[in-house]
mmCIF file of C-alpha atoms in Angstrom:
data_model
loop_
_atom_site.group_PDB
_atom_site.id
_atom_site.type_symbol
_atom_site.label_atom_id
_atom_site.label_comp_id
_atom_site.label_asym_id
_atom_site.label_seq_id
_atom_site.Cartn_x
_atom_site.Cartn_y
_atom_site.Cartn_z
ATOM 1 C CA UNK Q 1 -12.696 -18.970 -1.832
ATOM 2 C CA UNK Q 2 -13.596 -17.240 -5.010
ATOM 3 C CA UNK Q 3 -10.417 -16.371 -7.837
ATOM 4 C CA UNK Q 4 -10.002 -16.925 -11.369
ATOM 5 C CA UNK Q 5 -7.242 -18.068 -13.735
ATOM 6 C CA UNK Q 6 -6.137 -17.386 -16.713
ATOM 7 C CA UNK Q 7 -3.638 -20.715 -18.148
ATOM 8 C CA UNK Q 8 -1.928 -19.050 -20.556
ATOM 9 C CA UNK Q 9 0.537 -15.973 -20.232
ATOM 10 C CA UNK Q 10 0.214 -15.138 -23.681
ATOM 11 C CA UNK Q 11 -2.037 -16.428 -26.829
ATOM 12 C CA UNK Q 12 -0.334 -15.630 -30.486
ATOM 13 C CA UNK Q 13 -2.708 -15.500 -33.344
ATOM 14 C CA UNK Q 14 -2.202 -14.599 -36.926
ATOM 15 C CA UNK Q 15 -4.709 -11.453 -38.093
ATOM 16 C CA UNK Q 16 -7.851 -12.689 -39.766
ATOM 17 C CA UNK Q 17 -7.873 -15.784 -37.765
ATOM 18 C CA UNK Q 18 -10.150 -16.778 -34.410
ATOM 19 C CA UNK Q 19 -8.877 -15.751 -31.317
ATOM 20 C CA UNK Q 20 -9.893 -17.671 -27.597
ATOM 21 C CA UNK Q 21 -8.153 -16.438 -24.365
ATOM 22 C CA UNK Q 22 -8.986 -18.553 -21.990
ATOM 23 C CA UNK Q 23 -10.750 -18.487 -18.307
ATOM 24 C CA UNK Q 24 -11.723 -20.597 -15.470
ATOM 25 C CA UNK Q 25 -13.714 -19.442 -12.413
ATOM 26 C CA UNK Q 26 -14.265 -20.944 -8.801
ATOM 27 C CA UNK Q 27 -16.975 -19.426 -6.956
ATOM 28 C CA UNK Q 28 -19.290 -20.390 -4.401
ATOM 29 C CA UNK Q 29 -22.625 -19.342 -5.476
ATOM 30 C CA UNK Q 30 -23.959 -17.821 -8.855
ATOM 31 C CA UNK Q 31 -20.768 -16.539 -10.558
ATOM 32 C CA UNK Q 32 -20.499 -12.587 -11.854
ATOM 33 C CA UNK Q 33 -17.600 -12.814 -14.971
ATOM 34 C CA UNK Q 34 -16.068 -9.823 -16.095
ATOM 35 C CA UNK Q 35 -13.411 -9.466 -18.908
ATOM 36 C CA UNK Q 36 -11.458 -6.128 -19.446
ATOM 37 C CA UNK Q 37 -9.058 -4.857 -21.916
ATOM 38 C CA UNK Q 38 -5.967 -2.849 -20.927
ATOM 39 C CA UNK Q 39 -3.404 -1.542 -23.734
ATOM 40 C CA UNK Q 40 -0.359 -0.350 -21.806
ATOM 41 C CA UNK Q 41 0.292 2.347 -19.464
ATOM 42 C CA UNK Q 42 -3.733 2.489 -19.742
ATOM 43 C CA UNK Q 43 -6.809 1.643 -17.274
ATOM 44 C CA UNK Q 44 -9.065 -0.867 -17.771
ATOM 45 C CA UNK Q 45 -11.842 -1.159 -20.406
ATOM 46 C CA UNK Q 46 -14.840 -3.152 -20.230
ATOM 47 C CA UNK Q 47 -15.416 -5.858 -22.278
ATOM 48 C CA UNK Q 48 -18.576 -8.023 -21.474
ATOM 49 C CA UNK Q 49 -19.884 -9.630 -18.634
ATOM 50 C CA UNK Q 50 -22.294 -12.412 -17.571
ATOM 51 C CA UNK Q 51 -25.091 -12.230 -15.039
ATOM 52 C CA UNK Q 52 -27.509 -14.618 -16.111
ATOM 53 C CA UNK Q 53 -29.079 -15.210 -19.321
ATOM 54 C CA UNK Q 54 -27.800 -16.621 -22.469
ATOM 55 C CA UNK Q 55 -24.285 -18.112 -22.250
ATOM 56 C CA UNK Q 56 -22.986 -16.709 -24.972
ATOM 57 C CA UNK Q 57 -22.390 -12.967 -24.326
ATOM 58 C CA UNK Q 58 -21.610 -10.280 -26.694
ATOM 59 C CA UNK Q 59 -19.526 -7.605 -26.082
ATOM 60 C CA UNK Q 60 -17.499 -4.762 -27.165
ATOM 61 C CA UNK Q 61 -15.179 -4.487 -30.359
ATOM 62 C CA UNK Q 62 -16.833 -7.943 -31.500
ATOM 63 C CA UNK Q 63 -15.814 -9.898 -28.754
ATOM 64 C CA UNK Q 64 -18.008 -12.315 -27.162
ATOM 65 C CA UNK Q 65 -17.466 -15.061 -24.114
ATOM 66 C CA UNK Q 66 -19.061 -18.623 -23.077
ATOM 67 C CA UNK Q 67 -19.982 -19.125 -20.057
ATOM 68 C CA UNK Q 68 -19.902 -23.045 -19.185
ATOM 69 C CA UNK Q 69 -21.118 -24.105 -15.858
ATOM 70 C CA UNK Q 70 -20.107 -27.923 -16.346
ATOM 71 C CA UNK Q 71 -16.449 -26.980 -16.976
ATOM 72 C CA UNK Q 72 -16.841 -23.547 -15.189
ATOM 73 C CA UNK Q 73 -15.341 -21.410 -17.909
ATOM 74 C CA UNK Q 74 -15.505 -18.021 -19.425
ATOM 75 C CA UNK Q 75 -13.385 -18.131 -22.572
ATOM 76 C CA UNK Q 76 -13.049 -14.679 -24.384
ATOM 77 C CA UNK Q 77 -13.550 -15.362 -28.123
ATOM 78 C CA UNK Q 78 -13.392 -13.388 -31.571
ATOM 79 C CA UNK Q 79 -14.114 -14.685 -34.853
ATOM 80 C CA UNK Q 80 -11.259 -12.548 -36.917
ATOM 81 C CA UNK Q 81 -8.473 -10.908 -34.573
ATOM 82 C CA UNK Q 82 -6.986 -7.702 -35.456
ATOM 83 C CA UNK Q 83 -3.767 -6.632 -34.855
ATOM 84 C CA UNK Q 84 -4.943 -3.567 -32.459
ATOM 85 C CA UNK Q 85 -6.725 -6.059 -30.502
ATOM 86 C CA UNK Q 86 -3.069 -6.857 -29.379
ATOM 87 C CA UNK Q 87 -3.548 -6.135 -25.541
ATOM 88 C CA UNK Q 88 -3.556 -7.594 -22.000
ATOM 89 C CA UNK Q 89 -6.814 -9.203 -21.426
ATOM 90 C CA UNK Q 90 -8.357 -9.705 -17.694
ATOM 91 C CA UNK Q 91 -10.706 -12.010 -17.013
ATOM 92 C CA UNK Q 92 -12.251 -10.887 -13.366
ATOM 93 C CA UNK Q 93 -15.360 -12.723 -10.907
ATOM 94 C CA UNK Q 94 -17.382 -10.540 -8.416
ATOM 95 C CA UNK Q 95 -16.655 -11.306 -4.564
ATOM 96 C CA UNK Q 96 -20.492 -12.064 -3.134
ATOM 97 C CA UNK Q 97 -19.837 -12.851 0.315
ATOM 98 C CA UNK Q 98 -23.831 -14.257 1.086
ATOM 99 C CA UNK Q 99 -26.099 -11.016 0.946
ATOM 100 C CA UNK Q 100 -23.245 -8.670 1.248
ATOM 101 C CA UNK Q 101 -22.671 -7.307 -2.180
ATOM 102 C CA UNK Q 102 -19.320 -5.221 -2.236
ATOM 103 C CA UNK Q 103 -18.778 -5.608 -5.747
ATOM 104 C CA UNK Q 104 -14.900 -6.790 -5.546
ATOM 105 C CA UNK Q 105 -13.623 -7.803 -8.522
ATOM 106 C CA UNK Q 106 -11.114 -10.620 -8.105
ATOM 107 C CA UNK Q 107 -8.497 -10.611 -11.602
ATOM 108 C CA UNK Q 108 -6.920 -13.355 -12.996
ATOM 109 C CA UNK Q 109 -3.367 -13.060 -14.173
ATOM 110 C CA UNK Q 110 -3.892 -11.840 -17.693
ATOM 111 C CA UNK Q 111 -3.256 -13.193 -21.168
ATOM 112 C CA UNK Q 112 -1.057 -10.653 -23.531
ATOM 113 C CA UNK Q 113 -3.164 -11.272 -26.792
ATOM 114 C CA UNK Q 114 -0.102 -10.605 -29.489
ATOM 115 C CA UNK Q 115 -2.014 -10.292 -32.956
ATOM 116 C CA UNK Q 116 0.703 -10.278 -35.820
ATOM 117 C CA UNK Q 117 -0.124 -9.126 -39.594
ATOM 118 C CA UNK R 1 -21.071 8.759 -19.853
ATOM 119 C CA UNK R 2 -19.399 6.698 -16.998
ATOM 120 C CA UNK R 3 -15.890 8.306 -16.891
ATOM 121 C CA UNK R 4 -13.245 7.871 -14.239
ATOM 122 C CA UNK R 5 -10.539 10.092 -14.539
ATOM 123 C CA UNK R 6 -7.372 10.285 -12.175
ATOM 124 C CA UNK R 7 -4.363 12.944 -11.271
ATOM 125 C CA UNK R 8 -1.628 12.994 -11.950
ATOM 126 C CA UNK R 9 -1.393 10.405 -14.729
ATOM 127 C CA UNK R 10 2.133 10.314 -13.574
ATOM 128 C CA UNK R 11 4.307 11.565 -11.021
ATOM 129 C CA UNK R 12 7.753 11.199 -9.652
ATOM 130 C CA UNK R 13 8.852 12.142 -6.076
ATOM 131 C CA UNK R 14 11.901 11.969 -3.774
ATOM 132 C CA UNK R 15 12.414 8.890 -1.336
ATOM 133 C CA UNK R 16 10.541 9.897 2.219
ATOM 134 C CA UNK R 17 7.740 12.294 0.161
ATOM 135 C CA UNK R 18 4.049 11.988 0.268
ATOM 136 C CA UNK R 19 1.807 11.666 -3.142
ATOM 137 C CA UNK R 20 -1.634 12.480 -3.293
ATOM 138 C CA UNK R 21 -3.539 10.685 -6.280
ATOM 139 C CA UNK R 22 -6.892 11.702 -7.037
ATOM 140 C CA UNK R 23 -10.027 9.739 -8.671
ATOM 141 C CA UNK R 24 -13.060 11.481 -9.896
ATOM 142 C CA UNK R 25 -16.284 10.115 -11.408
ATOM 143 C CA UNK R 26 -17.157 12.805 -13.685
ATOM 144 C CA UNK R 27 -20.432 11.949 -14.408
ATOM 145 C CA UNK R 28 -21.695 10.231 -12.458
ATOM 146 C CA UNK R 29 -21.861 9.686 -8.499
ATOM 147 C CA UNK R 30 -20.086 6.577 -6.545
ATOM 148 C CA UNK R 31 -20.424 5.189 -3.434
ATOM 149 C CA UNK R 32 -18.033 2.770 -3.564
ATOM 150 C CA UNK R 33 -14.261 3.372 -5.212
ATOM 151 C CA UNK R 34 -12.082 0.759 -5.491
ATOM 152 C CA UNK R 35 -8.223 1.345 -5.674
ATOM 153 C CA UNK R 36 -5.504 -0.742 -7.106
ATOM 154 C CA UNK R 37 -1.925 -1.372 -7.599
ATOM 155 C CA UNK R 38 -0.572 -2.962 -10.954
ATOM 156 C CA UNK R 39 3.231 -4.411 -10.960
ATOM 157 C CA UNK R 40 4.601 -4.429 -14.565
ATOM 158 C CA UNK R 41 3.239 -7.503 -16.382
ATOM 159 C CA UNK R 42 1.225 -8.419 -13.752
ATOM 160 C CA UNK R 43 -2.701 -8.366 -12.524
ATOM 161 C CA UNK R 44 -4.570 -6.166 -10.714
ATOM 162 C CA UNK R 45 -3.656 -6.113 -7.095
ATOM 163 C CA UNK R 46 -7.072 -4.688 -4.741
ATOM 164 C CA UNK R 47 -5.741 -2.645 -2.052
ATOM 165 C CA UNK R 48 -8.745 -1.207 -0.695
ATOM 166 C CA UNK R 49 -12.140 -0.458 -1.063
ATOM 167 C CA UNK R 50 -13.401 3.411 -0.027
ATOM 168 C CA UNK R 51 -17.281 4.047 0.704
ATOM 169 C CA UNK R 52 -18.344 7.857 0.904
ATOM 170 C CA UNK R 53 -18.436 9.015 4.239
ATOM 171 C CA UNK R 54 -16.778 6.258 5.750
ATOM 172 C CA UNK R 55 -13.406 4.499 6.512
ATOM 173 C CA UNK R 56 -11.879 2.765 4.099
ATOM 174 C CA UNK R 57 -11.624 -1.123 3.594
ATOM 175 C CA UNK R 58 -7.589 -2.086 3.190
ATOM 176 C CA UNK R 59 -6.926 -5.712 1.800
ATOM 177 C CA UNK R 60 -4.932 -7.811 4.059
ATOM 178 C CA UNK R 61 -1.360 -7.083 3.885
ATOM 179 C CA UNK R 62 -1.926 -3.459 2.583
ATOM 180 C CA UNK R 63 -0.559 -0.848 5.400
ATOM 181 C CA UNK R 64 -3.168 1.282 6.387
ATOM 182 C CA UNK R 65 -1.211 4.333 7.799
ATOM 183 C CA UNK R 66 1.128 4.253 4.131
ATOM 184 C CA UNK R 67 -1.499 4.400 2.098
ATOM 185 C CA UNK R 68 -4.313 6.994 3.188
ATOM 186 C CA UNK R 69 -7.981 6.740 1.301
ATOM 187 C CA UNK R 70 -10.170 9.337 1.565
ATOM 188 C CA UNK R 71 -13.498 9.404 0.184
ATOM 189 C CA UNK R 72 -14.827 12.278 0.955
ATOM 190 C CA UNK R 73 -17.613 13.139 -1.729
ATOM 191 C CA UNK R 74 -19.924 11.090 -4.037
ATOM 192 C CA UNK R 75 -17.631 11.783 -7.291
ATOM 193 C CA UNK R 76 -13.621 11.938 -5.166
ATOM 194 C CA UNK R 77 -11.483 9.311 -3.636
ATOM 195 C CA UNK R 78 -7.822 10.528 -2.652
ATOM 196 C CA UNK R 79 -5.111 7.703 -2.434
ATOM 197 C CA UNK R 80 -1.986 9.498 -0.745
ATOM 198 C CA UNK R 81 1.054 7.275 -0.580
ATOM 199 C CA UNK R 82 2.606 8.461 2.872
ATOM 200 C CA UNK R 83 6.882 8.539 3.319
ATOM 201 C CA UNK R 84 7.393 7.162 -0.511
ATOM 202 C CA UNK R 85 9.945 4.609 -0.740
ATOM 203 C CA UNK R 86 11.109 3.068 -4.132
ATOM 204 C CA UNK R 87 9.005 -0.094 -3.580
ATOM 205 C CA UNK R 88 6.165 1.667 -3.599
ATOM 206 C CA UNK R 89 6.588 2.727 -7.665
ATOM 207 C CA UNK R 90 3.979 1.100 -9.201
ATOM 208 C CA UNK R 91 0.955 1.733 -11.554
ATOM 209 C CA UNK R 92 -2.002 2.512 -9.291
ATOM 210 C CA UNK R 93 -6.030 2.740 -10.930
ATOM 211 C CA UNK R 94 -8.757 3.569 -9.141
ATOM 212 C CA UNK R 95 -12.609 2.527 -10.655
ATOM 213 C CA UNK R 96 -15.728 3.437 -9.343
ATOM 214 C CA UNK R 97 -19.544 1.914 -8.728
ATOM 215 C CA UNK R 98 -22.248 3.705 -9.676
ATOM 216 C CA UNK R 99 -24.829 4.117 -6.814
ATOM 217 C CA UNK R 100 -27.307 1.404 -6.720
ATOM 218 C CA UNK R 101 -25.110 -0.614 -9.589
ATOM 219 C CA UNK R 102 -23.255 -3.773 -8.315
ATOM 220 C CA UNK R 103 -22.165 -5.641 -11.674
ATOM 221 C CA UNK R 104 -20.548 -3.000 -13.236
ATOM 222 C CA UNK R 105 -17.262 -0.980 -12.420
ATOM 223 C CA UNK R 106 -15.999 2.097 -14.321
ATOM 224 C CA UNK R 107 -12.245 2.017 -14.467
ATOM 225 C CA UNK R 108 -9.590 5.327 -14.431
ATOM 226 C CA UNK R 109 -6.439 5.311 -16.916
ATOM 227 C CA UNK R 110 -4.274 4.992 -13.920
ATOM 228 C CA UNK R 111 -1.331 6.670 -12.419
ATOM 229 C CA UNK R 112 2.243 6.018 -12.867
ATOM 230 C CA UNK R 113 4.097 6.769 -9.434
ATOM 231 C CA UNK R 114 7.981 6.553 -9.392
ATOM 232 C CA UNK R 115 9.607 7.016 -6.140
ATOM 233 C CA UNK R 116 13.574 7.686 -6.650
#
């Protein structure tokens, strides 16, 4: 079975500092890792993802992720958090069921990122 | 470019009434629509995947004949909560998939539905 978790319910950081919200995967086959940003009472916004390729993706707002295959992990990282990146964070794997390609996302839990001044 | 938009952004209705909830891709055309339900703090829970022209997918445990998809153009999914109860009030998104495009998913603001 394929799914994703997310340890921590909510990650506290002080403005200015480096943030890492943290995500592990399980998938059988090549994984597909998504993160999204939602601010409240909002859809989803995409963040980054990983395919293939390097394993350190960029992404929007100056977020980037890591994708480790030893430790099969997809943490979501920023080098100076601001306090509008205070949000609920997704981390998400595409559901490849052999050939069949249905593009199901499967969502962690979520992380409340809480950036304070 | 790749905008999902959804009506009502919020509703509320009267125990035992239908809602209708409507995703659009507005610029662009998708085959496959995907449709959600959010509890308050909580992740995103798939209900059912629609496909243009065809019957929906529903996600084990999701009632079929309560929650009606309808996919009936490239660019508008319907999801039309039959016989509201108050258990059903929940946030519900909708995203969409591009034609041809399997690694990326275009998400709609969502829709607040409050059944008294």
């Amino acid at each position: 079975a394929q799914s994703v978790a997310q340890p921590e319910d909510q990650v506290n950081v002080a403005e200015g500092n480096p943030l890492t919200v943290k995500c592990t995967y399980s998938v059988s086959g090549n994984p597909y890792l998504f993160w999204y940003v939602q601010y409240p009472n909002r859809g989803l916004q995409f963040l980054l993802k990983y395919i293939t390729g390097d394993n350190l993706v960029k992404g929007s707002y100056g977020f980037e992720a890591e994708f480790n295959k030893s430790q099969t992990s997809f943490h979501l990282k920023k080098p100076s958090a601001l306090v509008s990146d205070s949000a609920l964070y997704f981390c998400a794997v595409r559901v490849v069921f052999g050939s069949s390609n249905t593009g199901k996302l499967i969502f962690g839990q979520g992380t409340t990122l809480q950036v304070k001044p | 470019g790749a905008v999902v938009s959804q009506h009502p952004s919020w509703v509320i209705c009267k125990s035992g009434t239908s809602v209708k909830i409507e995703c659009r891709s507005l610029d662009f055309q998708a085959t496959t629509m995907f449709w959600y339900r959010q509890f308050p703090k909580q992740s995103l829970m798939l209900m059912a995947t629609s496909n243009e022209g065809s019957k929906a997918t529903y996600e084990q445990g999701v009632e079929k004949d309560k929650f009606l998809i309808n996919h009936a153009s490239l660019t508008l999914s319907t999801l039309t909560v039959t016989s509201a109860h108050p258990e059903d009030s929940s946030f519900y998104i909708c995203s969409a998939r591009a034609i041809g495009v399997y690694n990326e998913q275009f998400f709609g603001p969502g829709t607040r539905l409050t059944v008294l």
